[in-house]
Structure formats: structure tokens, C-alpha cells
mmCIF file of C-alpha atoms and ligand atoms in Angstrom:
data_model
loop_
_atom_site.group_PDB
_atom_site.id
_atom_site.type_symbol
_atom_site.label_atom_id
_atom_site.label_comp_id
_atom_site.label_asym_id
_atom_site.label_seq_id
_atom_site.Cartn_x
_atom_site.Cartn_y
_atom_site.Cartn_z
ATOM 1 C CA MET A 612 0.000 0.000 0.000
ATOM 2 C CA SER A 613 1.378 3.435 -0.991
ATOM 3 C CA GLU A 614 2.075 5.962 1.727
ATOM 4 C CA ALA A 615 0.250 9.291 1.526
ATOM 5 C CA VAL A 616 2.518 11.583 -0.518
ATOM 6 C CA LEU A 617 1.101 14.775 -1.979
ATOM 7 C CA PRO A 618 3.132 16.118 -4.917
ATOM 8 C CA LYS A 619 3.027 19.921 -5.163
ATOM 9 C CA PRO A 620 2.271 22.400 -6.621
ATOM 10 C CA ILE A 621 -1.401 21.548 -7.050
ATOM 11 C CA LEU A 622 -3.723 22.743 -9.808
ATOM 12 C CA LEU A 623 -7.358 22.798 -8.654
ATOM 13 C CA ILE A 624 -9.787 22.925 -11.550
ATOM 14 C CA GLY A 625 -13.241 24.043 -10.466
ATOM 15 C CA ALA A 626 -13.776 25.987 -7.250
ATOM 16 C CA GLY A 627 -17.518 25.437 -6.959
ATOM 17 C CA ALA A 628 -19.329 23.774 -4.052
ATOM 18 C CA LEU A 629 -16.881 20.914 -3.592
ATOM 19 C CA GLY A 630 -13.727 22.730 -4.758
ATOM 20 C CA SER A 631 -14.416 25.511 -2.256
ATOM 21 C CA SER A 632 -15.104 22.970 0.488
ATOM 22 C CA MET A 633 -11.698 21.456 -0.202
ATOM 23 C CA LEU A 634 -10.066 24.887 -0.063
ATOM 24 C CA LYS A 635 -11.628 25.447 3.367
ATOM 25 C CA GLY A 636 -10.378 22.035 4.523
ATOM 26 C CA PHE A 637 -6.842 22.842 3.298
ATOM 27 C CA ARG A 638 -6.999 26.058 5.307
ATOM 28 C CA ILE A 639 -8.100 24.320 8.498
ATOM 29 C CA ARG A 640 -5.610 21.455 8.247
ATOM 30 C CA GLY A 641 -2.749 23.429 6.683
ATOM 31 C CA HIS A 642 -1.535 20.583 4.461
ATOM 32 C CA VAL A 643 -1.924 22.745 1.345
ATOM 33 C CA LEU A 644 -0.725 26.347 1.495
ATOM 34 C CA PRO A 645 -1.546 29.207 -0.884
ATOM 35 C CA SER A 646 1.995 28.984 -2.275
ATOM 36 C CA ASP A 647 1.280 25.333 -3.194
ATOM 37 C CA LEU A 648 -1.807 26.111 -5.206
ATOM 38 C CA MET A 649 -3.015 27.208 -8.637
ATOM 39 C CA ILE A 650 -6.778 27.520 -9.159
ATOM 40 C CA LEU A 651 -8.608 27.516 -12.498
ATOM 41 C CA ASP A 652 -12.173 28.808 -12.365
ATOM 42 C CA LEU A 653 -13.415 31.597 -14.604
ATOM 43 C CA MET A 654 -16.023 32.768 -12.095
ATOM 44 C CA PRO A 655 -14.248 32.181 -8.786
ATOM 45 C CA GLY A 656 -16.277 32.568 -5.622
ATOM 46 C CA GLU A 657 -15.258 34.158 -2.332
ATOM 47 C CA THR A 658 -13.205 31.213 -1.092
ATOM 48 C CA ALA A 659 -11.022 31.021 -4.221
ATOM 49 C CA GLN A 660 -10.584 34.785 -4.167
ATOM 50 C CA ASP A 661 -9.483 34.623 -0.514
ATOM 51 C CA TRP A 662 -6.845 32.073 -1.500
ATOM 52 C CA ALA A 663 -5.702 34.303 -4.348
ATOM 53 C CA ARG A 664 -5.315 37.249 -1.931
ATOM 54 C CA ASP A 665 -3.141 34.996 0.224
ATOM 55 C CA GLY A 666 -0.857 34.077 -2.673
ATOM 56 C CA ALA A 667 -2.486 31.207 -4.590
ATOM 57 C CA GLN A 668 -2.326 31.697 -8.358
ATOM 58 C CA LEU A 669 -5.838 32.263 -9.693
ATOM 59 C CA ASN A 670 -6.304 31.436 -13.381
ATOM 60 C CA PRO A 671 -2.585 31.291 -14.219
ATOM 61 C CA GLN A 672 -1.562 31.291 -17.878
ATOM 62 C CA PRO A 673 -1.257 27.893 -19.658
ATOM 63 C CA ASP A 674 2.554 28.100 -19.638
ATOM 64 C CA GLU A 675 2.381 27.817 -15.796
ATOM 65 C CA TRP A 676 0.281 24.620 -15.723
ATOM 66 C CA HIS A 677 3.198 22.254 -16.383
ATOM 67 C CA LYS A 678 4.484 23.104 -12.871
ATOM 68 C CA ALA A 679 1.533 21.260 -11.308
ATOM 69 C CA LYS A 680 2.423 17.834 -9.910
ATOM 70 C CA THR A 681 -1.156 17.081 -8.860
ATOM 71 C CA VAL A 682 -4.267 18.162 -10.746
ATOM 72 C CA ILE A 683 -7.608 18.040 -8.944
ATOM 73 C CA LEU A 684 -10.609 17.755 -11.247
ATOM 74 C CA ALA A 685 -13.585 19.288 -9.428
ATOM 75 C CA VAL A 686 -15.831 20.258 -12.323
ATOM 76 C CA LYS A 687 -19.195 18.679 -13.131
ATOM 77 C CA PRO A 688 -18.871 15.280 -14.830
ATOM 78 C CA GLN A 689 -20.181 16.824 -18.056
ATOM 79 C CA GLY A 690 -17.344 19.389 -18.024
ATOM 80 C CA TRP A 691 -14.184 17.305 -17.970
ATOM 81 C CA HIS A 692 -13.778 16.904 -21.770
ATOM 82 C CA ALA A 693 -13.436 20.663 -22.133
ATOM 83 C CA VAL A 694 -10.839 20.670 -19.338
ATOM 84 C CA ALA A 695 -8.873 17.839 -20.991
ATOM 85 C CA GLN A 696 -8.825 19.776 -24.257
ATOM 86 C CA ILE A 697 -7.254 22.835 -22.680
ATOM 87 C CA LEU A 698 -4.861 20.955 -20.358
ATOM 88 C CA ASN A 699 -3.473 18.362 -22.772
ATOM 89 C CA GLY A 700 -0.022 19.326 -23.915
ATOM 90 C CA ASN A 701 0.370 21.712 -20.964
ATOM 91 C CA LEU A 702 0.985 19.166 -18.196
ATOM 92 C CA SER A 703 4.225 17.534 -17.189
ATOM 93 C CA PRO A 704 4.184 13.736 -17.906
ATOM 94 C CA ASP A 705 4.529 12.744 -14.219
ATOM 95 C CA THR A 706 1.564 14.866 -13.074
ATOM 96 C CA VAL A 707 -1.117 12.793 -11.339
ATOM 97 C CA ILE A 708 -4.810 13.501 -11.633
ATOM 98 C CA VAL A 709 -7.207 13.256 -8.698
ATOM 99 C CA SER A 710 -10.812 13.312 -9.850
ATOM 100 C CA VAL A 711 -13.661 13.991 -7.434
ATOM 101 C CA MET A 712 -16.235 13.735 -10.227
ATOM 102 C CA ALA A 713 -19.090 11.304 -9.808
ATOM 103 C CA GLY A 714 -19.348 8.571 -12.398
ATOM 104 C CA VAL A 715 -16.429 9.174 -14.762
ATOM 105 C CA GLN A 716 -14.102 6.154 -14.790
ATOM 106 C CA ALA A 717 -10.361 6.396 -14.181
ATOM 107 C CA ARG A 718 -9.608 4.530 -17.414
ATOM 108 C CA VAL A 719 -11.698 7.005 -19.423
ATOM 109 C CA LEU A 720 -10.057 9.962 -17.697
ATOM 110 C CA SER A 721 -6.576 8.581 -18.173
ATOM 111 C CA GLN A 722 -7.256 8.156 -21.900
ATOM 112 C CA GLY A 723 -8.667 11.687 -22.082
ATOM 113 C CA PHE A 724 -5.617 13.070 -20.255
ATOM 114 C CA SER A 725 -2.939 11.447 -22.445
ATOM 115 C CA GLY A 726 -2.225 8.529 -20.091
ATOM 116 C CA HIS A 727 -1.708 10.392 -16.795
ATOM 117 C CA ALA A 728 -2.197 8.304 -13.631
ATOM 118 C CA VAL A 729 -5.655 8.920 -12.153
ATOM 119 C CA ALA A 730 -7.160 8.445 -8.699
ATOM 120 C CA ARG A 731 -10.859 8.793 -8.007
ATOM 121 C CA VAL A 732 -12.133 10.200 -4.755
ATOM 122 C CA MET A 733 -15.692 10.576 -3.571
ATOM 123 C CA PRO A 734 -15.588 13.164 -0.783
ATOM 124 C CA THR A 735 -18.303 14.916 1.167
ATOM 125 C CA THR A 736 -18.513 18.687 1.374
ATOM 126 C CA GLY A 737 -17.816 18.095 5.097
ATOM 127 C CA VAL A 738 -14.106 18.337 4.179
ATOM 128 C CA ALA A 739 -14.759 22.077 4.596
ATOM 129 C CA THR A 740 -14.744 21.495 8.367
ATOM 130 C CA GLY A 741 -11.544 19.457 8.224
ATOM 131 C CA ARG A 742 -13.607 16.386 9.128
ATOM 132 C CA GLY A 743 -15.284 15.055 5.999
ATOM 133 C CA VAL A 744 -15.521 11.566 4.586
ATOM 134 C CA ALA A 745 -13.769 10.392 1.425
ATOM 135 C CA SER A 746 -13.674 7.115 -0.475
ATOM 136 C CA ILE A 747 -10.540 6.664 -2.576
ATOM 137 C CA TYR A 748 -9.732 4.334 -5.461
ATOM 138 C CA SER A 749 -6.756 4.015 -7.758
ATOM 139 C CA ASP A 750 -4.764 1.178 -9.275
ATOM 140 C CA LYS A 751 -1.839 3.585 -9.773
ATOM 141 C CA PRO A 752 0.327 3.844 -6.621
ATOM 142 C CA GLU A 753 1.488 7.414 -7.299
ATOM 143 C CA ALA A 754 -2.090 8.666 -7.835
ATOM 144 C CA LEU A 755 -3.344 6.755 -4.790
ATOM 145 C CA ALA A 756 -0.572 8.317 -2.684
ATOM 146 C CA ALA A 757 -1.512 11.821 -3.872
ATOM 147 C CA ALA A 758 -5.229 11.271 -3.221
ATOM 148 C CA ARG A 759 -4.436 10.021 0.280
ATOM 149 C CA GLY A 760 -2.135 12.981 0.884
ATOM 150 C CA LEU A 761 -4.893 15.366 -0.163
ATOM 151 C CA PHE A 762 -7.771 13.856 1.784
ATOM 152 C CA GLU A 763 -6.422 11.998 4.818
ATOM 153 C CA PRO A 764 -5.769 15.235 6.749
ATOM 154 C CA MET A 765 -9.345 16.461 6.251
ATOM 155 C CA ALA A 766 -11.493 13.343 6.002
ATOM 156 C CA ALA A 767 -12.104 9.893 7.389
ATOM 157 C CA THR A 768 -10.960 7.905 4.369
ATOM 158 C CA VAL A 769 -11.919 4.519 3.005
ATOM 159 C CA LEU A 770 -9.642 2.866 0.424
ATOM 160 C CA LEU A 771 -11.848 1.025 -2.056
ATOM 161 C CA LYS A 772 -10.708 -2.258 -3.602
ATOM 162 C CA SER A 773 -12.499 -1.882 -6.925
ATOM 163 C CA GLU A 774 -13.593 1.055 -9.020
ATOM 164 C CA ASP A 775 -17.207 -0.197 -9.153
ATOM 165 C CA GLN A 776 -17.398 0.632 -5.473
ATOM 166 C CA VAL A 777 -16.841 4.342 -6.181
ATOM 167 C CA ASP A 778 -20.383 4.512 -7.576
ATOM 168 C CA SER A 779 -21.661 2.754 -4.441
ATOM 169 C CA ALA A 780 -19.725 5.170 -2.234
ATOM 170 C CA THR A 781 -21.120 8.083 -4.261
ATOM 171 C CA ALA A 782 -24.650 6.897 -3.538
ATOM 172 C CA VAL A 783 -23.963 6.493 0.189
ATOM 173 C CA SER A 784 -21.583 9.231 1.263
ATOM 174 C CA GLY A 785 -21.067 11.558 -1.742
ATOM 175 C CA SER A 786 -24.767 12.319 -1.910
ATOM 176 C CA GLY A 787 -25.391 11.298 1.696
ATOM 177 C CA PRO A 788 -25.116 14.696 3.393
ATOM 178 C CA ALA A 789 -28.099 15.860 1.316
ATOM 179 C CA TYR A 790 -30.165 12.925 2.627
ATOM 180 C CA VAL A 791 -29.347 13.983 6.172
ATOM 181 C CA TYR A 792 -30.224 17.634 5.455
ATOM 182 C CA ALA A 793 -33.514 16.488 3.894
ATOM 183 C CA PHE A 794 -34.264 14.659 7.151
ATOM 184 C CA VAL A 795 -33.486 17.765 9.206
ATOM 185 C CA ARG A 796 -35.788 19.793 6.952
ATOM 186 C CA ALA A 797 -38.572 17.229 7.419
ATOM 187 C CA LEU A 798 -38.083 17.191 11.208
ATOM 188 C CA GLU A 799 -38.232 20.986 11.291
ATOM 189 C CA LYS A 800 -41.469 21.026 9.273
ATOM 190 C CA ALA A 801 -42.981 18.359 11.509
ATOM 191 C CA GLY A 802 -41.943 20.353 14.575
ATOM 192 C CA LYS A 803 -43.920 23.352 13.302
ATOM 193 C CA GLU A 804 -46.930 21.122 12.612
ATOM 194 C CA ALA A 805 -46.615 19.843 16.184
ATOM 195 C CA GLY A 806 -47.002 23.405 17.517
ATOM 196 C CA LEU A 807 -43.480 24.833 17.822
ATOM 197 C CA SER A 808 -42.566 28.288 16.549
ATOM 198 C CA SER A 809 -40.493 28.361 13.336
ATOM 199 C CA SER A 810 -37.310 29.317 15.136
ATOM 200 C CA HIS A 811 -37.747 26.727 17.872
ATOM 201 C CA ALA A 812 -38.493 23.976 15.333
ATOM 202 C CA ARG A 813 -35.424 25.031 13.369
ATOM 203 C CA ASP A 814 -33.106 25.132 16.399
ATOM 204 C CA LEU A 815 -34.383 21.837 17.799
ATOM 205 C CA ALA A 816 -34.164 19.951 14.494
ATOM 206 C CA ARG A 817 -30.605 21.141 13.810
ATOM 207 C CA GLY A 818 -29.456 20.734 17.382
ATOM 208 C CA THR A 819 -30.834 17.207 17.481
ATOM 209 C CA LEU A 820 -28.888 16.203 14.376
ATOM 210 C CA VAL A 821 -25.641 17.732 15.618
ATOM 211 C CA SER A 822 -25.851 16.292 19.136
ATOM 212 C CA ALA A 823 -26.895 12.832 17.868
ATOM 213 C CA ALA A 824 -24.003 12.834 15.367
ATOM 214 C CA ARG A 825 -21.548 13.867 18.086
ATOM 215 C CA LEU A 826 -22.744 11.054 20.324
ATOM 216 C CA LEU A 827 -22.473 8.515 17.507
ATOM 217 C CA ASP A 828 -18.928 9.719 16.884
ATOM 218 C CA ALA A 829 -17.858 9.993 20.516
ATOM 219 C CA THR A 830 -19.246 6.671 21.764
ATOM 220 C CA GLY A 831 -18.569 4.531 18.677
ATOM 221 C CA GLU A 832 -21.750 2.642 19.619
ATOM 222 C CA GLU A 833 -23.973 0.968 17.038
ATOM 223 C CA PRO A 834 -27.128 2.862 15.985
ATOM 224 C CA ASP A 835 -29.316 0.084 17.465
ATOM 225 C CA GLU A 836 -27.673 0.549 20.857
ATOM 226 C CA LEU A 837 -28.090 4.333 20.731
ATOM 227 C CA ILE A 838 -31.741 3.922 19.674
ATOM 228 C CA ARG A 839 -32.303 1.539 22.591
ATOM 229 C CA LYS A 840 -31.028 4.223 24.988
ATOM 230 C CA VAL A 841 -33.553 6.776 23.672
ATOM 231 C CA ALA A 842 -36.580 4.558 23.092
ATOM 232 C CA SER A 843 -38.069 3.155 26.263
ATOM 233 C CA PRO A 844 -40.725 0.448 25.863
ATOM 234 C CA GLY A 845 -44.185 1.946 25.429
ATOM 235 C CA GLY A 846 -42.754 5.470 25.217
ATOM 236 C CA THR A 847 -42.936 8.345 22.753
ATOM 237 C CA THR A 848 -39.844 7.408 20.709
ATOM 238 C CA GLU A 849 -41.082 3.874 20.262
ATOM 239 C CA ALA A 850 -44.405 5.235 18.990
ATOM 240 C CA ALA A 851 -42.548 7.340 16.417
ATOM 241 C CA LEU A 852 -40.201 4.543 15.375
ATOM 242 C CA LYS A 853 -43.155 2.226 14.723
ATOM 243 C CA VAL A 854 -44.193 4.704 12.021
ATOM 244 C CA LEU A 855 -40.713 5.646 10.792
ATOM 245 C CA CYS A 856 -39.391 2.110 10.545
ATOM 246 C CA LYS A 857 -42.607 0.286 9.585
ATOM 247 C CA PRO A 858 -41.496 -3.033 8.051
ATOM 248 C CA GLY A 859 -41.819 -3.050 4.276
ATOM 249 C CA GLU A 860 -42.653 0.644 3.915
ATOM 250 C CA GLY A 861 -40.464 2.557 6.318
ATOM 251 C CA LEU A 862 -37.138 4.348 6.369
ATOM 252 C CA ASP A 863 -35.087 1.256 5.420
ATOM 253 C CA GLU A 864 -36.990 0.787 2.177
ATOM 254 C CA LEU A 865 -37.015 4.524 1.389
ATOM 255 C CA VAL A 866 -33.262 4.910 1.958
ATOM 256 C CA LEU A 867 -32.574 1.754 -0.050
ATOM 257 C CA ALA A 868 -34.605 3.112 -2.986
ATOM 258 C CA ALA A 869 -32.865 6.504 -2.726
ATOM 259 C CA VAL A 870 -29.383 4.956 -2.656
ATOM 260 C CA GLN A 871 -30.275 2.695 -5.579
ATOM 261 C CA ALA A 872 -31.437 5.741 -7.581
ATOM 262 C CA ALA A 873 -28.194 7.594 -6.830
ATOM 263 C CA HIS A 874 -26.144 4.488 -7.653
ATOM 264 C CA GLN A 875 -27.927 4.101 -10.990
ATOM 265 C CA ARG A 876 -27.360 7.774 -11.810
ATOM 266 C CA ALA A 877 -23.665 7.529 -10.914
ATOM 267 C CA LYS A 878 -23.361 4.595 -13.339
ATOM 268 C CA GLU A 879 -25.179 6.555 -16.063
ATOM 269 C CA LEU A 880 -22.859 9.537 -15.603
ATOM 270 C CA GLY A 881 -19.918 7.184 -16.246
HETATM 271 N N1 NAP B 205 -21.089 18.974 -4.211
HETATM 272 C C1 NAP B 205 -20.906 17.799 -3.617
HETATM 273 O O1 NAP B 205 -21.383 17.527 -2.517
HETATM 274 C C2 NAP B 205 -20.061 16.741 -4.291
HETATM 275 C C3 NAP B 205 -19.728 15.575 -3.567
HETATM 276 C C4 NAP B 205 -18.931 14.622 -4.188
HETATM 277 C C5 NAP B 205 -18.492 14.811 -5.481
HETATM 278 N N2 NAP B 205 -18.848 15.928 -6.174
HETATM 279 C C6 NAP B 205 -18.353 16.089 -7.537
HETATM 280 O O2 NAP B 205 -17.599 17.277 -7.570
HETATM 281 C C7 NAP B 205 -17.696 17.858 -8.847
HETATM 282 C C8 NAP B 205 -18.010 19.326 -8.696
HETATM 283 O O3 NAP B 205 -19.272 19.437 -8.067
HETATM 284 P P1 NAP B 205 -19.753 20.802 -7.433
HETATM 285 O O4 NAP B 205 -20.978 20.503 -6.686
HETATM 286 O O5 NAP B 205 -18.597 21.456 -6.752
HETATM 287 O O6 NAP B 205 -20.114 21.590 -8.788
HETATM 288 P P2 NAP B 205 -20.118 23.157 -9.009
HETATM 289 O O7 NAP B 205 -20.517 23.861 -7.767
HETATM 290 O O8 NAP B 205 -20.873 23.398 -10.273
HETATM 291 O O9 NAP B 205 -18.576 23.473 -9.250
HETATM 292 C C9 NAP B 205 -17.914 23.227 -10.450
HETATM 293 C C10 NAP B 205 -17.023 24.420 -10.679
HETATM 294 O O10 NAP B 205 -16.198 24.141 -11.799
HETATM 295 C C11 NAP B 205 -16.171 25.309 -12.619
HETATM 296 N N3 NAP B 205 -15.839 24.927 -13.979
HETATM 297 C C12 NAP B 205 -16.629 24.338 -14.897
HETATM 298 N N4 NAP B 205 -15.948 24.135 -16.034
HETATM 299 C C13 NAP B 205 -14.686 24.598 -15.835
HETATM 300 C C14 NAP B 205 -13.507 24.659 -16.623
HETATM 301 N N5 NAP B 205 -13.500 24.210 -17.870
HETATM 302 N N6 NAP B 205 -12.396 25.194 -16.096
HETATM 303 C C15 NAP B 205 -12.406 25.668 -14.832
HETATM 304 N N7 NAP B 205 -13.490 25.636 -14.023
HETATM 305 C C16 NAP B 205 -14.618 25.108 -14.512
HETATM 306 C C17 NAP B 205 -17.567 25.868 -12.490
HETATM 307 O O11 NAP B 205 -17.605 27.205 -12.908
HETATM 308 P P3 NAP B 205 -18.996 27.789 -13.488
HETATM 309 O O12 NAP B 205 -19.978 27.764 -12.393
HETATM 310 O O13 NAP B 205 -18.592 29.164 -13.926
HETATM 311 O O14 NAP B 205 -19.380 26.873 -14.636
HETATM 312 C C18 NAP B 205 -17.807 25.702 -11.002
HETATM 313 O O15 NAP B 205 -17.266 26.771 -10.246
HETATM 314 C C19 NAP B 205 -18.777 17.106 -9.621
HETATM 315 O O16 NAP B 205 -18.169 16.329 -10.618
HETATM 316 C C20 NAP B 205 -19.432 16.243 -8.584
HETATM 317 O O17 NAP B 205 -19.781 14.973 -9.124
HETATM 318 C C21 NAP B 205 -19.606 16.913 -5.602
#
């Protein structure tokens, strides 16, 4: 297994939702400095502009790109062909490519980028806090080492054994934060229906998610055990769980269908 080694400088292509989250994670963990970084994004947001003020090169000229030892592809899956067209011929042969794009296979990317070694990573936007989640796959040791060097400081990482599993990881953790936010939104709405003011419903729904997640993290206990500690027999939580987890038509089936839909879409994007 390769050690985590992050070749620098780094060229980040796409500073949108995920690219900016990564920039925030670099800032918190300090493993990538402004002097290590070039950013390509024609309409850079606040985060990329902050990095540029601190010394990162924003939209450097093509004759600078060959300096990059690691290229991060953080554009939409539909956008990578255009990136390959402009980058090809301007990269040094030993540059590794780390793609965070859903769906697009390493083999396809490597062909599109003149044979460069590629690693695929499926991160969560939680990397912005320095504590995200990232699934990593590569069959090229140098690309795997770079991907680990990029993400291990700012995410709990899982090294996948096969590339097929990247689509599965996309459906679980890449898209997963949105499932959790959708649940918080639903809990907030239900709180208002149950008679709380908007602000109280909002604070309680969010606070419940954050405190439950902290407990899950801090105790390392299984969800069933944590549920058992909240739900006493014949009590209010049990009444709710009978509805939420109704066999055959409850949360398990709904989450399974949602993950299957995301998995299918990830495969289509490839
Ligand atoms: N967001 C997530 O939670 C998440 C999680 C896991 C993986 N991903 C993957 O991460 C990738 C980016 O997603 P996102 O949500 O960050 O999308 P996004 O917010 O649309 O960001 C993409 C960024 O790339 C820029 N861009 C597009 N074409 C470019 C080019 N040719 N050169 C330079 N910059 C270019 C876009 O600029 P314009 O807006 O000006 O076009 C935009 O700022 C996707 O492939 C997605 O599958 C996202």
C-alpha cells in the first residue's frame, strides 16, 4: 500500500461547491498552502478569491500549468472533456490527476488526459470542516498516494478495492449529506406542525442532528444501541419509530430506494 505523498504544486480545476469545500479544509488542516496552489475557475467565488489574496495563483496562464504535480478535477462530470482539451499538452508527464467527479471512470479519464495516472475520490462537502468523509480508489500507486495525501488530513478515508465501489460510495456518502439535510428539513417542518414556533423547530431539528451525530462519533456505539437508549418500551420514541421504521414501507426501504437511484445515476454519468 502506498504511503500518503502529496506532490506539489497543485492545480485545482473548479472551485464550486466541492472545490471551495476542499479549499476550506486545506486552510483548516494546513496541508496545502496558498503557495502550493493554482486555481482555475473563470467565475471564482469568495473562497477562491481569498486564497488568491493569500498568494495562490488564480487562473494562471497555460505556460504555468506544467508546474503542477497534482491536478484536482472538481468540475461537473459533463465538463471534464473541455478541461482535458485545454490541459493536454500543458501538463508535465509525471503529473497525477485526482478526480472527485461522480461517475467518470479512471480509465476514461486517463485516456482523455494522455495517459496520466488517475485516482478517483468521492468526498463529502464536510471536508470544509476538516472532518469530511472520502472514499478513494486508484490502481496507480502514485495517484493513490496523492489522493491520500490530499484527503487523509481532512477526512475519514476509506480505500476502495475496486472502481465499481466508487459509484456505491457516491450513492452512500457523496450524496449522503443531502439525505441527512432532507431529514433535518422534514423534522423541522414536523416540529412546526406539532405546535413549535419556526425558530424553535429550526433550532431543535438542527441541534438534534448535531448532538446525535456527536454522540455517535464519541461513543462509537452501534445505531441500534443508541436507539435503545432513547426509546423506552411503550414510550414516545417507540411510537414514532413504529411509524418511521414500519417493516416493508419505512425508512429502510425509502433509503434503499434513494441509494439505488443515486447508484444508478452515478453509473449513467460514467
Ligand atoms: N457537491 C458535492 O457535494 C459533491 C460531492 C462529491 C463529489 N462531487 C463532484 O464534484 C464535482 C463538482 O461538483 P460541485 O458541486 O462542486 O459543482 P459546481 O458547484 O458546479 O462546481 C464546479 C465548478 O467548476 C467550474 N468549472 C466548470 N468548467 C470549468 C472549466 N472548464 N475550467 C475551470 N473551471 C470550470 C464551475 O464554474 P462555473 O460555475 O462558472 O461553470 C464551477 O465553479 C462534480 O463532478 C461532482 O460529481 C460533488
